[in-house]
PDB file of C-alpha atoms in Angstrom:
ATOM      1  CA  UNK A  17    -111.581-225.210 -56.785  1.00 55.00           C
ATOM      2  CA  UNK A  18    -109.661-228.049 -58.523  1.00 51.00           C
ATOM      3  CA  UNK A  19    -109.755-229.886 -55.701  1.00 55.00           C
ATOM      4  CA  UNK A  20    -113.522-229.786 -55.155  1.00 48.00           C
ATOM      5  CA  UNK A  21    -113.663-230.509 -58.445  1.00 45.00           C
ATOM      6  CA  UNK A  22    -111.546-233.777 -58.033  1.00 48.00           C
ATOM      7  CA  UNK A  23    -113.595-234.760 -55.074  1.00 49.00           C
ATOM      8  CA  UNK A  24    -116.678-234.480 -56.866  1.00 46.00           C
ATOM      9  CA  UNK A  25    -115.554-236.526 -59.689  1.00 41.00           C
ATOM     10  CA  UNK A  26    -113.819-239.151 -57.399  1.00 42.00           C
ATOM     11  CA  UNK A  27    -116.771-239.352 -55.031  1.00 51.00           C
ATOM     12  CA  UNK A  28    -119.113-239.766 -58.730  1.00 50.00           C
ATOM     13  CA  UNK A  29    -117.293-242.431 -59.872  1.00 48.00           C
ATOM     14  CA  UNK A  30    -117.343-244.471 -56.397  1.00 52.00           C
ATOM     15  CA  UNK A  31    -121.128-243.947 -56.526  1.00 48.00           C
ATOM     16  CA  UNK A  32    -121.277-245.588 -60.187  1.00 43.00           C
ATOM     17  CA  UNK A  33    -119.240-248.094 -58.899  1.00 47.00           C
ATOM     18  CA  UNK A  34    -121.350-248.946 -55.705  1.00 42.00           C
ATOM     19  CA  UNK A  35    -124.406-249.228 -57.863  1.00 46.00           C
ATOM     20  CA  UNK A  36    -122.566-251.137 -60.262  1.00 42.00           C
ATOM     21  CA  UNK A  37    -121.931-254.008 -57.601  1.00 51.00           C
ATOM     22  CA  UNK A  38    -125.957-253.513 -56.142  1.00 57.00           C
ATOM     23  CA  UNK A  39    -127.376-254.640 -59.301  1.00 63.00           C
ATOM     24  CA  UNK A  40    -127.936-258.605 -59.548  1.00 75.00           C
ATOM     25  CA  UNK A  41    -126.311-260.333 -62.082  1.00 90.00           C
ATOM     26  CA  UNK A  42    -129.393-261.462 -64.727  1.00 93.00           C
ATOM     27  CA  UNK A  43    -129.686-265.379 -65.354  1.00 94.00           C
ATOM     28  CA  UNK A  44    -128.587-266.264 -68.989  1.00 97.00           C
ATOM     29  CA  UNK A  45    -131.314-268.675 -69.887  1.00 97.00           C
ATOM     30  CA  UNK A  46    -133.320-269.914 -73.338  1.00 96.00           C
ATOM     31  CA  UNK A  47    -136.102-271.573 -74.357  1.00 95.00           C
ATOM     32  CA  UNK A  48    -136.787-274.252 -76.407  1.00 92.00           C
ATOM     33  CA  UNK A  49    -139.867-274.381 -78.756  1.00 92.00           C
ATOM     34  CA  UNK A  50    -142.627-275.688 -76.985  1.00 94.00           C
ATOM     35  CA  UNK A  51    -144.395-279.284 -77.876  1.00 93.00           C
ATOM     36  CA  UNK A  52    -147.433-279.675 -79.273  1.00 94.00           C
ATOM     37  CA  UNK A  53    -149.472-282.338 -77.139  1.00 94.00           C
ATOM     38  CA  UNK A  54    -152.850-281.848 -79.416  1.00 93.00           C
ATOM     39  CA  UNK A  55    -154.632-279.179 -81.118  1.00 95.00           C
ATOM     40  CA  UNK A  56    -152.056-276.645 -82.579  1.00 96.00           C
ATOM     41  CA  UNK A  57    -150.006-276.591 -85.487  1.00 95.00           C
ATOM     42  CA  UNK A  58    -146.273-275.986 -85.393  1.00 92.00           C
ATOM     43  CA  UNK A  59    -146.604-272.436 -86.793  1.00 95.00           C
ATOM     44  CA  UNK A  60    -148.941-271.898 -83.472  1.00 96.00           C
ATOM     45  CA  UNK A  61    -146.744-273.493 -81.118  1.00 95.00           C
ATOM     46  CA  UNK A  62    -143.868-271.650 -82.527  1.00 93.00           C
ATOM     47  CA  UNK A  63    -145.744-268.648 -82.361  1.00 96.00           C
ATOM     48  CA  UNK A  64    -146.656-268.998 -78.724  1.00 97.00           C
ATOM     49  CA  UNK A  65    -142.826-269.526 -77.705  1.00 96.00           C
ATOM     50  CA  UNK A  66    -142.015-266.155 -79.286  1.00 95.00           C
ATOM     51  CA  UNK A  67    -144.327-264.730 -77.439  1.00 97.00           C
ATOM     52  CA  UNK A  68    -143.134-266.440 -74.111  1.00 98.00           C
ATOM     53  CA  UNK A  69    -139.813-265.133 -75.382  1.00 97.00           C
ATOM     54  CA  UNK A  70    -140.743-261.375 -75.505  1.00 96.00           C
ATOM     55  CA  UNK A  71    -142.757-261.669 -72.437  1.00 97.00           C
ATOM     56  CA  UNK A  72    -139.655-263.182 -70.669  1.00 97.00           C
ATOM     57  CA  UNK A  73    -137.469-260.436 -71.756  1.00 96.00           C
ATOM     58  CA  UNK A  74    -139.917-257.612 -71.079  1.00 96.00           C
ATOM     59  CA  UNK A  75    -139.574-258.678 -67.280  1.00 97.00           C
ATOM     60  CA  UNK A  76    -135.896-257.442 -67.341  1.00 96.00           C
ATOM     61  CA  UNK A  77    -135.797-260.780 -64.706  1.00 97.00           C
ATOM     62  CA  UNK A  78    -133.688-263.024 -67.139  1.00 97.00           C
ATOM     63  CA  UNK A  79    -130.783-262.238 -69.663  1.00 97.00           C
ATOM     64  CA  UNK A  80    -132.886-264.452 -72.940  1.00 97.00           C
ATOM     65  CA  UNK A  81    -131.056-266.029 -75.952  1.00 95.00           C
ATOM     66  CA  UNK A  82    -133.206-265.356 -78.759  1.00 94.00           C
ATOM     67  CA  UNK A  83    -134.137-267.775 -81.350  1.00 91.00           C
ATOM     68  CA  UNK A  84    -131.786-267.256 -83.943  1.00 93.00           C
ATOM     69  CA  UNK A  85    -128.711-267.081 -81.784  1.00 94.00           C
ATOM     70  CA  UNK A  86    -130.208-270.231 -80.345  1.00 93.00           C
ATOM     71  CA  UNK A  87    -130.019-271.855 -83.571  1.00 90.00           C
ATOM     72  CA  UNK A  88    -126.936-270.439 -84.828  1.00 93.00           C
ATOM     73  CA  UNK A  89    -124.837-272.018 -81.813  1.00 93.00           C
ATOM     74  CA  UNK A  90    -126.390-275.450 -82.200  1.00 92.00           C
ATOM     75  CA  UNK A  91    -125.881-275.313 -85.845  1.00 91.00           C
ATOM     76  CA  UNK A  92    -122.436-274.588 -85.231  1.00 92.00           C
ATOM     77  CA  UNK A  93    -122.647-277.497 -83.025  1.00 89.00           C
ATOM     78  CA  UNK A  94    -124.238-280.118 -85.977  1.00 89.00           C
ATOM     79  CA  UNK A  95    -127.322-280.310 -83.173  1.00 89.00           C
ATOM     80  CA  UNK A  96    -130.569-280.214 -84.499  1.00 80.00           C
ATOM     81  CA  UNK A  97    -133.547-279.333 -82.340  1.00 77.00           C
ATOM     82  CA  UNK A  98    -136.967-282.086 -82.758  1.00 74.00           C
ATOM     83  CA  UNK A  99    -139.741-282.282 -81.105  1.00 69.00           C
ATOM     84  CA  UNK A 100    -138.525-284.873 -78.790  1.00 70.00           C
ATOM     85  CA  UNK A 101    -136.231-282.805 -77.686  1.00 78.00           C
ATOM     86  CA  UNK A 102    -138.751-281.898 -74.999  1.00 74.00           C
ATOM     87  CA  UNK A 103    -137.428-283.629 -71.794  1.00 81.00           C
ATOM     88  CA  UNK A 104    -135.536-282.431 -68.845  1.00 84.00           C
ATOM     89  CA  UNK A 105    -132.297-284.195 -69.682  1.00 88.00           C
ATOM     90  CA  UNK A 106    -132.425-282.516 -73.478  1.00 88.00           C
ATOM     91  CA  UNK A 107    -132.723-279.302 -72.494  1.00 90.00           C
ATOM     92  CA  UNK A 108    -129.601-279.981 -70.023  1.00 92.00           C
ATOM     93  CA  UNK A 109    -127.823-281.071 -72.858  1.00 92.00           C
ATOM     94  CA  UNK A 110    -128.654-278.049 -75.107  1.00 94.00           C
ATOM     95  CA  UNK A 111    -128.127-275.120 -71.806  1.00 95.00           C
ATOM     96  CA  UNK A 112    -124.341-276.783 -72.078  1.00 95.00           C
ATOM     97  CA  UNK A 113    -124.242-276.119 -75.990  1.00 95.00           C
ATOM     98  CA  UNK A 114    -125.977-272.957 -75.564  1.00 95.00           C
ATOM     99  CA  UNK A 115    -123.213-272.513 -72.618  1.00 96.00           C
ATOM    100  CA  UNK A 116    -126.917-270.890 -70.510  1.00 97.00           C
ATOM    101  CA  UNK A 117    -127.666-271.342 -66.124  1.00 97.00           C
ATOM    102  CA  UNK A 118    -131.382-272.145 -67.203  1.00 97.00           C
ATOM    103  CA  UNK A 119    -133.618-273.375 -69.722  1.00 97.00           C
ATOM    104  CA  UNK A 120    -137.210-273.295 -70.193  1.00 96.00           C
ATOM    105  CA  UNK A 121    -139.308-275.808 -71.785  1.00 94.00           C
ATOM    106  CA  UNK A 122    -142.376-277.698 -71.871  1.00 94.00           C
ATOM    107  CA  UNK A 123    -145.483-278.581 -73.917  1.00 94.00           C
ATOM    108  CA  UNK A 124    -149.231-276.749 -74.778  1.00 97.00           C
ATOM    109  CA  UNK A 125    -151.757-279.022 -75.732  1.00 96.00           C
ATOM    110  CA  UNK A 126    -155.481-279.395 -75.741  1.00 96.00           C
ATOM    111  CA  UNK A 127    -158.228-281.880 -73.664  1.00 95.00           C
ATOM    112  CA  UNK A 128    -161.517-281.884 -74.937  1.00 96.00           C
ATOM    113  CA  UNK A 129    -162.384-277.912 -74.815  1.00 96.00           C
ATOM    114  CA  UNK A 130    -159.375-277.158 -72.393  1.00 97.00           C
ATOM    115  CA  UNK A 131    -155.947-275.988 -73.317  1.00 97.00           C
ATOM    116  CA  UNK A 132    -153.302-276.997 -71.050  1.00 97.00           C
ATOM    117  CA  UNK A 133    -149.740-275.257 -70.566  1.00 97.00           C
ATOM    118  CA  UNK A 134    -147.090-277.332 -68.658  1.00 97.00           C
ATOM    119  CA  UNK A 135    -143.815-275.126 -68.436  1.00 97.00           C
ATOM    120  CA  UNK A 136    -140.461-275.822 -66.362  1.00 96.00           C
ATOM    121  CA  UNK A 137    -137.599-273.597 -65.588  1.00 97.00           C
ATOM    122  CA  UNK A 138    -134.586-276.371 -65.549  1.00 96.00           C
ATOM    123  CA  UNK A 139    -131.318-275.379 -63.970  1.00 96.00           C
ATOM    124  CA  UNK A 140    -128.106-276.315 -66.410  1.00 96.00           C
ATOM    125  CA  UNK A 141    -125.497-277.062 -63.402  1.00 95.00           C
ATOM    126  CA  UNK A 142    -127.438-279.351 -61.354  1.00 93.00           C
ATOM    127  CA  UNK A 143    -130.551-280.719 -63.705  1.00 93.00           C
ATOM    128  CA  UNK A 144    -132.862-279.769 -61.275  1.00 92.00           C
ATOM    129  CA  UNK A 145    -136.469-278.798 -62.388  1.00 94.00           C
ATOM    130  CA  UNK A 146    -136.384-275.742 -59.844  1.00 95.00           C
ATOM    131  CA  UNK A 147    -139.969-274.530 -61.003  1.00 95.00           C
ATOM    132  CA  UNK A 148    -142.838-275.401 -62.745  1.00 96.00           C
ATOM    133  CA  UNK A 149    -145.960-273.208 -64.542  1.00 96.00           C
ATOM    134  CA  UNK A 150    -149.172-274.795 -65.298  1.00 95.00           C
ATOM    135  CA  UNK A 151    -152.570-273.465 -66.594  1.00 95.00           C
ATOM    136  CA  UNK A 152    -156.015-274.568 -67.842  1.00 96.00           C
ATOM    137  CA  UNK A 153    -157.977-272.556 -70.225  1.00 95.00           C
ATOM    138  CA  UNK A 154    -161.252-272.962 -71.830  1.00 96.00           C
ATOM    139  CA  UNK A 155    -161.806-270.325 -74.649  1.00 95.00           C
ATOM    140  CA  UNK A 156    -160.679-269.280 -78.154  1.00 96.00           C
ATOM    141  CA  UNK A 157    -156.897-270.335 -79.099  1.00 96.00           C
ATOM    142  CA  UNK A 158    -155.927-266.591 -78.749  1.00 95.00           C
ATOM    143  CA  UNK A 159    -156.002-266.411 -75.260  1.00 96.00           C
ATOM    144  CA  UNK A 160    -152.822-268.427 -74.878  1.00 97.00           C
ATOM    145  CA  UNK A 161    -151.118-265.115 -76.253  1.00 96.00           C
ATOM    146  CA  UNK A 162    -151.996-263.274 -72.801  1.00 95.00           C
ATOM    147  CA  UNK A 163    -151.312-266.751 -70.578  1.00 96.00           C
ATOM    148  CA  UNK A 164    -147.289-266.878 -72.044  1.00 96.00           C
ATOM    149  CA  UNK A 165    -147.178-263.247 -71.224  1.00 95.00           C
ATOM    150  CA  UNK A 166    -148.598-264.091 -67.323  1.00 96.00           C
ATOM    151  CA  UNK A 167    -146.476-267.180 -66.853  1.00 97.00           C
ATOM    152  CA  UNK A 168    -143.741-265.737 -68.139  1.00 97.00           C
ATOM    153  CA  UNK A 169    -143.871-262.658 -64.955  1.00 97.00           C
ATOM    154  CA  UNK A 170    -144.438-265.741 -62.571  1.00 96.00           C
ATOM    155  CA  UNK A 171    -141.677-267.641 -63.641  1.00 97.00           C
ATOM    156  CA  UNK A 172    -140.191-264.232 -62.841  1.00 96.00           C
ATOM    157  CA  UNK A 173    -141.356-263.445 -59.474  1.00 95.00           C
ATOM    158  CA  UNK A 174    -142.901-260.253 -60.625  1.00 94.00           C
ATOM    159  CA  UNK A 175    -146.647-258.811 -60.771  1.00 95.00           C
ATOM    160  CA  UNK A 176    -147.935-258.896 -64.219  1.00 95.00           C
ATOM    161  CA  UNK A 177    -148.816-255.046 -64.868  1.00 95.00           C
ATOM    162  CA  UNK A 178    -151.128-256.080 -67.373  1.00 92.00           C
ATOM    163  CA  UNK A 179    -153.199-259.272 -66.189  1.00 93.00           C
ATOM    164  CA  UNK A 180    -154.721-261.090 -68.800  1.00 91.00           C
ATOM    165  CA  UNK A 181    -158.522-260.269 -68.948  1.00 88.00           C
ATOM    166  CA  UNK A 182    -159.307-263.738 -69.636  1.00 89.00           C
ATOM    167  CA  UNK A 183    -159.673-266.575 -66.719  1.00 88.00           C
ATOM    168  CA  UNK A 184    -157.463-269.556 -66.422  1.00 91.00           C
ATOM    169  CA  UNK A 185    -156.691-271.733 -63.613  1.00 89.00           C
ATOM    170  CA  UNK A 186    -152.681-271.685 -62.477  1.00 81.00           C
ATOM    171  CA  UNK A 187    -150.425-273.527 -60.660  1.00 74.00           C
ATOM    172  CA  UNK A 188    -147.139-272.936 -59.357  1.00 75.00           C
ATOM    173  CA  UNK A 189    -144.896-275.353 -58.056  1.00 73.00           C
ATOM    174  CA  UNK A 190    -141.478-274.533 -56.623  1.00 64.00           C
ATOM    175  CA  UNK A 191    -139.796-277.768 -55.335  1.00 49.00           C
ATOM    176  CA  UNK A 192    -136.936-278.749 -56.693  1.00 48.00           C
ATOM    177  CA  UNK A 193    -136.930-281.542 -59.176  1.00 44.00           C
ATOM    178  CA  UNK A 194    -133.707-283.686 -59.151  1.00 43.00           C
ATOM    179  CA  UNK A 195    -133.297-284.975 -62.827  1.00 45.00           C
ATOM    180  CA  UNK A 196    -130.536-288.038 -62.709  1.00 42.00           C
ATOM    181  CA  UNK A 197    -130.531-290.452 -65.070  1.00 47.00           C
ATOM    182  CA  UNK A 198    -133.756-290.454 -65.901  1.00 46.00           C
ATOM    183  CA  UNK A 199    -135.276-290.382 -62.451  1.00 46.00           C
ATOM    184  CA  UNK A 200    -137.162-287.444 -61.597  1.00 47.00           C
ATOM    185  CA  UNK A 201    -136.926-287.116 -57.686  1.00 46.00           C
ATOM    186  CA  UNK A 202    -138.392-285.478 -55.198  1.00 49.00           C
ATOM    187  CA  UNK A 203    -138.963-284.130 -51.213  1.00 48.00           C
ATOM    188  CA  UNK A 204    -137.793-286.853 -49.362  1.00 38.00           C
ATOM    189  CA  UNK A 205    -136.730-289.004 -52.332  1.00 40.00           C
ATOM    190  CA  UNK A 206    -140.181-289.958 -54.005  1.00 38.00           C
ATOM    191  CA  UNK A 207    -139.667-290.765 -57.323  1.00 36.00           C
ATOM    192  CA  UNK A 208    -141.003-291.976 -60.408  1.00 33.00           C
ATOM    193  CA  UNK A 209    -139.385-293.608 -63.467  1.00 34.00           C
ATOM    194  CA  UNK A 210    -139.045-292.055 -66.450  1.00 36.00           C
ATOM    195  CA  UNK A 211    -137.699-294.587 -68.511  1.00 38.00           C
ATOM    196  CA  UNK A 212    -136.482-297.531 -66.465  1.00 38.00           C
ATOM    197  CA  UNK A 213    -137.519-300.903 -65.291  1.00 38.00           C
ATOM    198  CA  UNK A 214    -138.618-302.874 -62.106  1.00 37.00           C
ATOM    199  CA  UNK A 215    -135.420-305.035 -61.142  1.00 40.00           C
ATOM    200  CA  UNK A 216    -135.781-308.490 -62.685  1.00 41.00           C
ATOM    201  CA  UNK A 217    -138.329-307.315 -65.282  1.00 42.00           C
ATOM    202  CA  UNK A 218    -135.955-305.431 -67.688  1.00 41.00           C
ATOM    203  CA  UNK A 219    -137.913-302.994 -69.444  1.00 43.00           C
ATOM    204  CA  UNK A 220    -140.922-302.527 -67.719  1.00 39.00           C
ATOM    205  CA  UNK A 221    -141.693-299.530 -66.032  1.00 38.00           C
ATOM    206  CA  UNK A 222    -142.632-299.158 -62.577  1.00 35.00           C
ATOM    207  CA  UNK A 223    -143.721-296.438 -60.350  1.00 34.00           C
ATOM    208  CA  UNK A 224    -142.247-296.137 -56.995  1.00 33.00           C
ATOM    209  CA  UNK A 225    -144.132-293.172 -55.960  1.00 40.00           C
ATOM    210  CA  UNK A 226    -145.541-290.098 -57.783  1.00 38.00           C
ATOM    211  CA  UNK A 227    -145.714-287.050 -55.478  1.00 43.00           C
ATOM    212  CA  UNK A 228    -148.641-284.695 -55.684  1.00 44.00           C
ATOM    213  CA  UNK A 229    -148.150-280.991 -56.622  1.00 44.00           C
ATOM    214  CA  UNK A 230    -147.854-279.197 -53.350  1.00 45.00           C
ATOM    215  CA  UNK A 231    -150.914-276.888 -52.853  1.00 43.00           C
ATOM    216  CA  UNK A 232    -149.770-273.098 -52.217  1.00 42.00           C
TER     217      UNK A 232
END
């Protein structure tokens, strides 16, 4: 009987284990407040990324630093967060401090009657942009609550069980964005300048070749 009993416990304990090593190891990533490009207040933006926040954590897709750990590290760190901290190459720089494999930024803002969203999911390792979630929205200001919640599932890879009632248009773009030095590359090594010059002409920007979003 004891040494059913054994068995039983032994064989337990290597089935723990076995599902143990099945489940996937969760992404540590954070997000940085998002920018206002026109048409919200800070308090709104700031309420917007704590809902993107939630959202992202209620997909059990990503391990999320919250806010005030966020802040504690960096102000451990003398780093202060600003609104121009909004670029690819910043939020490289604060993954490091934050000692994260991802960060999410990007910037909400408003044309004429149409709210835009522009969010990226930037890898910490390599600085590549390795997805991007976009949406237009024409409506009252509250309906940005339910987009974060729905871009926050597709930066996930996972159905939305509760799909916003309201209509938006989306786009999702998953080609790798190579972020070096400024340069934001792409495909077959279009790219544009982000902050550079045309040889000879120091300090004046020139475009080598935007590429299009890829249609899905």
């Amino acid at each position: 009987m004891k040494r059913l009993l054994s068995m039983a416990v032994v064989i337990l304990l290597m089935a723990v284990g076995v599902c143990a090593q099945d489940k996937p190891k969760l992404k540590t990533v954070a997000v940085t407040e998002f920018l206002s490009t026109g048409g919200l207040s800070k308090t709104e933006t700031g309420t917007l990324s704590n809902r993107f926040r939630g959202m992202l954590v209620q997909t059990a897709a990503f391990q999320v630093i919250e806010r005030e750990q966020m802040n504690a590290i960096l102000k451990e760190q003398d780093f202060t967060l600003t609104d121009n901290c909004n670029s690819a190459e910043c939020a490289v720089q604060v993954g490091q401090m934050l000692g994260v494999e991802q960060m999410i930024s990007g910037d909400i803002g408003k044309l004429g009657t149409t709210w835009t969203v522009d969010l990226r999911l930037i890898d910490i390792t390599t600085g590549k942009i390795i997805q991007t979630q976009t949406g237009n929205y024409k409506g009252a200001i509250d309906g940005l609550l339910d987009i974060m919640s729905d871009i926050a599932y597709k930066f996930a890879g996972i159905k939305n069980p509760n799909p916003p009632s309201i209509q938006y248009g989306e786009k999702s773009n998953k080609t790798l964005w190579y972020v070096i030095g400024g340069v934001a590359v792409v495909g077959s090594g279009a790219a544009f300048l982000l902050g550079g010059g045309a040889s000879g002409k120091k300090g004046s920007p020139v475009t080598i070749g935007i590429p299009a979003w890829p249609n899905e």
